[in-house]
GROMACS .gro file of N, CA and C in nm:
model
  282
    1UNK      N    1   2.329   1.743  -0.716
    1UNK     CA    2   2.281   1.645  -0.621
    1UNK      C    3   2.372   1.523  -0.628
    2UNK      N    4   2.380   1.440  -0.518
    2UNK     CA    5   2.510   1.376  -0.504
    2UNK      C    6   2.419   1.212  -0.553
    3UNK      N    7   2.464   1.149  -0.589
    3UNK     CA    8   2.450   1.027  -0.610
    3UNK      C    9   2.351   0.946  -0.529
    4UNK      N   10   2.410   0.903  -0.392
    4UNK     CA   11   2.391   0.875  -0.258
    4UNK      C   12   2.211   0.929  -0.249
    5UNK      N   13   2.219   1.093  -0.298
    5UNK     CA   14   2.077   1.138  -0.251
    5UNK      C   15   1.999   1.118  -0.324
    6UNK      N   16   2.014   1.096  -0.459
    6UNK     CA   17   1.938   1.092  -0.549
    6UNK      C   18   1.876   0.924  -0.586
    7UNK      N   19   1.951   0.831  -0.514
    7UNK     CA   20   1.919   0.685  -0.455
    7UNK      C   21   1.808   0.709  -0.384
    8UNK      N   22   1.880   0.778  -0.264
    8UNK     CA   23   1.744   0.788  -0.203
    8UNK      C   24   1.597   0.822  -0.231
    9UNK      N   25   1.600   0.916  -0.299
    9UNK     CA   26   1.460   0.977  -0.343
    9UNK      C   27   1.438   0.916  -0.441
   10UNK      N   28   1.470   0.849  -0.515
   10UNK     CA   29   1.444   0.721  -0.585
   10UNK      C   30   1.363   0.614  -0.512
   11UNK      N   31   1.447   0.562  -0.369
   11UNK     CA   32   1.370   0.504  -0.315
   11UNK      C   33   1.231   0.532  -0.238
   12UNK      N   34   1.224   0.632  -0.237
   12UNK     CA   35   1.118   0.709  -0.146
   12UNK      C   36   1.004   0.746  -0.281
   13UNK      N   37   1.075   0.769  -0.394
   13UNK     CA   38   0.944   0.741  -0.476
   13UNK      C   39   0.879   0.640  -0.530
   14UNK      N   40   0.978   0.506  -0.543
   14UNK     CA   41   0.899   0.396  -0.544
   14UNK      C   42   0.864   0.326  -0.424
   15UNK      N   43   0.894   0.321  -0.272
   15UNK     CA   44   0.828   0.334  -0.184
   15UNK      C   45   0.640   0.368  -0.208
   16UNK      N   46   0.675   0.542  -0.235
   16UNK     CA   47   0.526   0.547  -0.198
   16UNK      C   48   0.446   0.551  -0.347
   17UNK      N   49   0.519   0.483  -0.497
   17UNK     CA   50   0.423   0.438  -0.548
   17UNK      C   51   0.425   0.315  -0.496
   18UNK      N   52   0.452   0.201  -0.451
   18UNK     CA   53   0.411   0.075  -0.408
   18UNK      C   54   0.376   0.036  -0.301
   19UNK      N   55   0.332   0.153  -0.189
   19UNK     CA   56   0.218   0.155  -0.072
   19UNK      C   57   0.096   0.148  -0.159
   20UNK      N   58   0.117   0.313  -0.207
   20UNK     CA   59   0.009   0.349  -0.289
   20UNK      C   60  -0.063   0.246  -0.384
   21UNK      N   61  -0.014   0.157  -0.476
   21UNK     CA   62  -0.048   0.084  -0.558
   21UNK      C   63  -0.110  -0.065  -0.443
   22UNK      N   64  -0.039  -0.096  -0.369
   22UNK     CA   65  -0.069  -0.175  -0.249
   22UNK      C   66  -0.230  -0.151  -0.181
   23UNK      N   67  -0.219  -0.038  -0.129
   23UNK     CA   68  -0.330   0.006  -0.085
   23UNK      C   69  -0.463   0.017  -0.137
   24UNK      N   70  -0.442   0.035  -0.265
   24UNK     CA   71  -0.539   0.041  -0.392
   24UNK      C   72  -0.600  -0.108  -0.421
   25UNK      N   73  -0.543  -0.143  -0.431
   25UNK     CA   74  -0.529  -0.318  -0.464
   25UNK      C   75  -0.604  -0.365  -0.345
   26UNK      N   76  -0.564  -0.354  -0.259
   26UNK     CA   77  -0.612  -0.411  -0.096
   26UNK      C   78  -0.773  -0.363  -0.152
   27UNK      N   79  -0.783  -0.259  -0.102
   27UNK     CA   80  -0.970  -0.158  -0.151
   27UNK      C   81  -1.033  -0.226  -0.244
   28UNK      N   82  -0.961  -0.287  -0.363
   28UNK     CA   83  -1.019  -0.319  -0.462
   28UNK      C   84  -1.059  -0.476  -0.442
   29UNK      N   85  -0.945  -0.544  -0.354
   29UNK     CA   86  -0.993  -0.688  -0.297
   29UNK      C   87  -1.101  -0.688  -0.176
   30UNK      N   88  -1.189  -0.566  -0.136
   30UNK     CA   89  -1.224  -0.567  -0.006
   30UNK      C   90  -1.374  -0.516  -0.098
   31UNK      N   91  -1.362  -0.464  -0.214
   31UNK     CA   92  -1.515  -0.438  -0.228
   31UNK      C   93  -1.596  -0.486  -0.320
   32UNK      N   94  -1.464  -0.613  -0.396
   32UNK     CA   95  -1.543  -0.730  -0.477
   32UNK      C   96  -1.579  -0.825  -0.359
   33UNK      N   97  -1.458  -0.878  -0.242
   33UNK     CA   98  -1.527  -0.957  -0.163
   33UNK      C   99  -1.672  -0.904  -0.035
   34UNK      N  100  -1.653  -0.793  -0.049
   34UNK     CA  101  -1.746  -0.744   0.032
   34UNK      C  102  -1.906  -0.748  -0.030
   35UNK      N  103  -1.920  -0.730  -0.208
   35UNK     CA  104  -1.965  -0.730  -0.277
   35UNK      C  105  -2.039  -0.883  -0.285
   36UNK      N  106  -1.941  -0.946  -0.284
   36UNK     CA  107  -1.970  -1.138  -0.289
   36UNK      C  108  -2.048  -1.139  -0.197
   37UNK      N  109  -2.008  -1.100  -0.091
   37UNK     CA  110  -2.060  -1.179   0.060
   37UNK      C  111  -2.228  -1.132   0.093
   38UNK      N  112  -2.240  -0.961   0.071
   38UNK     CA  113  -2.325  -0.885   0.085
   38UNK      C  114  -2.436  -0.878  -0.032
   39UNK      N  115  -2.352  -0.853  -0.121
   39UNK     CA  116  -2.443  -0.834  -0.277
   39UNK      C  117  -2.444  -0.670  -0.319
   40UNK      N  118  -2.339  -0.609  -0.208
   40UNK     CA  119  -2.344  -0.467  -0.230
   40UNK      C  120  -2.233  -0.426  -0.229
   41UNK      N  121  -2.172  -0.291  -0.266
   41UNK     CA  122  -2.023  -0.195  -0.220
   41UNK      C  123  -2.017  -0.221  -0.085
   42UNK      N  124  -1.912  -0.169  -0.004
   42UNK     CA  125  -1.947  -0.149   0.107
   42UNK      C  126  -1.958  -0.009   0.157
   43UNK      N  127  -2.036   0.035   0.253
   43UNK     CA  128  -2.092   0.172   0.247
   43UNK      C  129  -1.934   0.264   0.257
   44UNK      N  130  -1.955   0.392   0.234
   44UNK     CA  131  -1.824   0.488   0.281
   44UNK      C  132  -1.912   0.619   0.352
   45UNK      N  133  -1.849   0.668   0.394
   45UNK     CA  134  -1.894   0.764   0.504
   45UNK      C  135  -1.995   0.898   0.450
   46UNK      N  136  -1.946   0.948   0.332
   46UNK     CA  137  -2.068   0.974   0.262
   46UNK      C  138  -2.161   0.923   0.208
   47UNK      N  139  -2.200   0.784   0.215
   47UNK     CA  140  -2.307   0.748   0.107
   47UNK      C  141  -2.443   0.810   0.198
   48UNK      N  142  -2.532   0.837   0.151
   48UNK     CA  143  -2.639   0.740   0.218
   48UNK      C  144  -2.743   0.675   0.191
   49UNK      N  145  -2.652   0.554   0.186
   49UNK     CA  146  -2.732   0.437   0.174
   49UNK      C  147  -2.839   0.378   0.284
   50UNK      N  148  -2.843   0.266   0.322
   50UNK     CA  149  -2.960   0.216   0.445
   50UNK      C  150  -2.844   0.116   0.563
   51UNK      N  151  -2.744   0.185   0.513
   51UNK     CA  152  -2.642   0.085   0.615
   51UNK      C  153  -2.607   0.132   0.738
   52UNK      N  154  -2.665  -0.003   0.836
   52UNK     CA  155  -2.619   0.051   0.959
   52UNK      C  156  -2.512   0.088   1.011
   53UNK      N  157  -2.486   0.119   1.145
   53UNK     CA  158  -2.339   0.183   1.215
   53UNK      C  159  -2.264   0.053   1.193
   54UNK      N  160  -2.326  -0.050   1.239
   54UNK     CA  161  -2.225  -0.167   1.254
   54UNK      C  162  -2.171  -0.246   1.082
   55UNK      N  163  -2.258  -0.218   1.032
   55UNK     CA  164  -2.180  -0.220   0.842
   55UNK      C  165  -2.091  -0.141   0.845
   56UNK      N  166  -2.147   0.002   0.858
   56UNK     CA  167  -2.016   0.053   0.842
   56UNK      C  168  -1.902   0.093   0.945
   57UNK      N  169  -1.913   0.049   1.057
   57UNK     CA  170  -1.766  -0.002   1.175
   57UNK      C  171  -1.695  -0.107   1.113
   58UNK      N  172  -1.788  -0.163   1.065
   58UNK     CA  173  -1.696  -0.327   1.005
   58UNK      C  174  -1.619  -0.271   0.889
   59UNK      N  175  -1.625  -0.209   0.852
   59UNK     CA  176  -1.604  -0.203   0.668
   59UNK      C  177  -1.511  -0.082   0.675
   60UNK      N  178  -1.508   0.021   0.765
   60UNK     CA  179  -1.402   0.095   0.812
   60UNK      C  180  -1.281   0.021   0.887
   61UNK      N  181  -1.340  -0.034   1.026
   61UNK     CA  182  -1.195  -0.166   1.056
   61UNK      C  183  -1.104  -0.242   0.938
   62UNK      N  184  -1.243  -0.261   0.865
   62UNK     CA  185  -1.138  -0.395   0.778
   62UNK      C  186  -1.096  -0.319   0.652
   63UNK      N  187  -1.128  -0.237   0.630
   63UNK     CA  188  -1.028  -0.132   0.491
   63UNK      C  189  -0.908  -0.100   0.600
   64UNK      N  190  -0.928  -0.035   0.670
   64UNK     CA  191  -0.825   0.093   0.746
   64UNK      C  192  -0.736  -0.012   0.791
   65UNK      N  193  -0.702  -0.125   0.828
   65UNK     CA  194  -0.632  -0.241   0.876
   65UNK      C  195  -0.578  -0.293   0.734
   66UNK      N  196  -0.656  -0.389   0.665
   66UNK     CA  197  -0.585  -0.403   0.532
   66UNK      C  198  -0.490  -0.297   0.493
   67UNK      N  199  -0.551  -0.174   0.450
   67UNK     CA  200  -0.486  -0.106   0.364
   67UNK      C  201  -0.319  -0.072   0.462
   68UNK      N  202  -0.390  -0.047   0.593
   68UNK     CA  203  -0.218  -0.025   0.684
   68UNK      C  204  -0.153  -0.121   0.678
   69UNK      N  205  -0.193  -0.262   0.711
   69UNK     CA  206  -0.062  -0.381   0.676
   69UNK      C  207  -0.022  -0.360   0.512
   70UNK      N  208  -0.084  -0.308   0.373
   70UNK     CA  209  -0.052  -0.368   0.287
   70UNK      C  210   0.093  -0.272   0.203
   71UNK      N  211   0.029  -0.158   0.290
   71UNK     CA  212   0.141  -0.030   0.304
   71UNK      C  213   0.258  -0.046   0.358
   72UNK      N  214   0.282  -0.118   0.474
   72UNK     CA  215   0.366  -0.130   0.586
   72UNK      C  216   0.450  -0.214   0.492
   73UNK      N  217   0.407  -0.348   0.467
   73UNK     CA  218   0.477  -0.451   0.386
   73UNK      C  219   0.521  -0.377   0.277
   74UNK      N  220   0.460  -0.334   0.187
   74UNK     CA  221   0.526  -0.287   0.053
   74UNK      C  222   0.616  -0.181   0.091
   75UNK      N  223   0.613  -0.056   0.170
   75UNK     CA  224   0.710  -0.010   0.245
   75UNK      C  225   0.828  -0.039   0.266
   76UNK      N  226   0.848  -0.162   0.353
   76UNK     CA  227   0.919  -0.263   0.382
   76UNK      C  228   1.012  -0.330   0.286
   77UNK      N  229   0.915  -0.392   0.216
   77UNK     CA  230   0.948  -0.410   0.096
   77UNK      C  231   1.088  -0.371  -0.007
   78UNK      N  232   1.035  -0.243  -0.055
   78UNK     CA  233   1.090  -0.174  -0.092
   78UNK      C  234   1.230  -0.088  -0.022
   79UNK      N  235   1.245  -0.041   0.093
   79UNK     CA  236   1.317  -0.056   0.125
   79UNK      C  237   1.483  -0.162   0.201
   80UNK      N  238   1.392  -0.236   0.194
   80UNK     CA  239   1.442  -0.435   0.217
   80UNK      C  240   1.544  -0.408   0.037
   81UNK      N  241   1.462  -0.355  -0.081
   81UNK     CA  242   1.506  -0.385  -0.203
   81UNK      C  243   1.622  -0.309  -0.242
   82UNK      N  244   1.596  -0.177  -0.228
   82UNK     CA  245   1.650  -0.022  -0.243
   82UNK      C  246   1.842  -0.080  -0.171
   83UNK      N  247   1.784  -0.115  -0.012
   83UNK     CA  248   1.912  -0.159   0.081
   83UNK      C  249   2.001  -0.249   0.005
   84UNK      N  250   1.956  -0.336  -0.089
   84UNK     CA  251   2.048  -0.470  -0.139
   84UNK      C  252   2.089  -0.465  -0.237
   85UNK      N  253   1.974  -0.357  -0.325
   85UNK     CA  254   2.097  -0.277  -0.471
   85UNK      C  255   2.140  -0.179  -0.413
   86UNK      N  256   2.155  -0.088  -0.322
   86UNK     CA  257   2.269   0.024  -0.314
   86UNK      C  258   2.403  -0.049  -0.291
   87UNK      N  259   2.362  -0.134  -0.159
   87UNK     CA  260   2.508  -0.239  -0.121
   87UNK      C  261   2.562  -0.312  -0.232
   88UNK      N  262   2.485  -0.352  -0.320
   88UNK     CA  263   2.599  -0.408  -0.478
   88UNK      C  264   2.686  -0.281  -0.529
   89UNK      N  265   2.525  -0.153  -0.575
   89UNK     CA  266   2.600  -0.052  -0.630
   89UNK      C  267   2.734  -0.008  -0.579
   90UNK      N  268   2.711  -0.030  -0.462
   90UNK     CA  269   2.847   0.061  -0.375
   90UNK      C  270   2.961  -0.041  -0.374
   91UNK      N  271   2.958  -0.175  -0.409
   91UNK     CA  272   3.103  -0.250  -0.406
   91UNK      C  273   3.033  -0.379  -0.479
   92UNK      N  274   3.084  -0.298  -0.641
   92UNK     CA  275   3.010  -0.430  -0.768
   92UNK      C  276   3.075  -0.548  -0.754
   93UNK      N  277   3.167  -0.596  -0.665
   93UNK     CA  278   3.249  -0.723  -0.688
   93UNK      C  279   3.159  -0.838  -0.639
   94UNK      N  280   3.078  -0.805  -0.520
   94UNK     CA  281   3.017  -0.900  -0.434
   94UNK      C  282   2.968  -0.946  -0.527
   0.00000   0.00000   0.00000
């Protein structure tokens, strides 16, 4: 495997551990504050709890939104990072 590729999949694995870890994090800020506000988890699609449709529309919007921006950015991120050490790696003088 050539150098070049093995960068890559480097980047593509810390990519999607730092969506992944992102995303996690987000969930975990959404069901202490959800917790604060309510006094409860917030429902998930199997529970059944006594929560209405509109608890859980809200609480699906606002995970499924968090967790996609927090992915996108760390994504981003990471590739933003990956791009600015290969370009040293590839000409150490800069």
């Amino acid at each position: 495997m050539s150098d070049k590729k093995s960068q890559t999949m480097v980047a593509r694995l810390v990519g999607t551990a730092a969506a992944l870890a992102a995303a996690w994090i987000v969930q975990q800020g959404i069901a202490q504050g959800w917790k604060a506000k309510t006094g409860h988890k917030p429902p998930k699609p199997d529970d059944d709890s006594n929560a209405g449709v509109a608890e859980l529309v809200a609480a699906a919007a606002l995970t499924g939104a968090l967790v996609a921006v927090a992915r996108v950015l760390a994504t981003r991120g990471t590739a933003r990072f990956t791009a600015k050490h290969d370009d040293k790696d590839l000409n150490p003088l800069d």
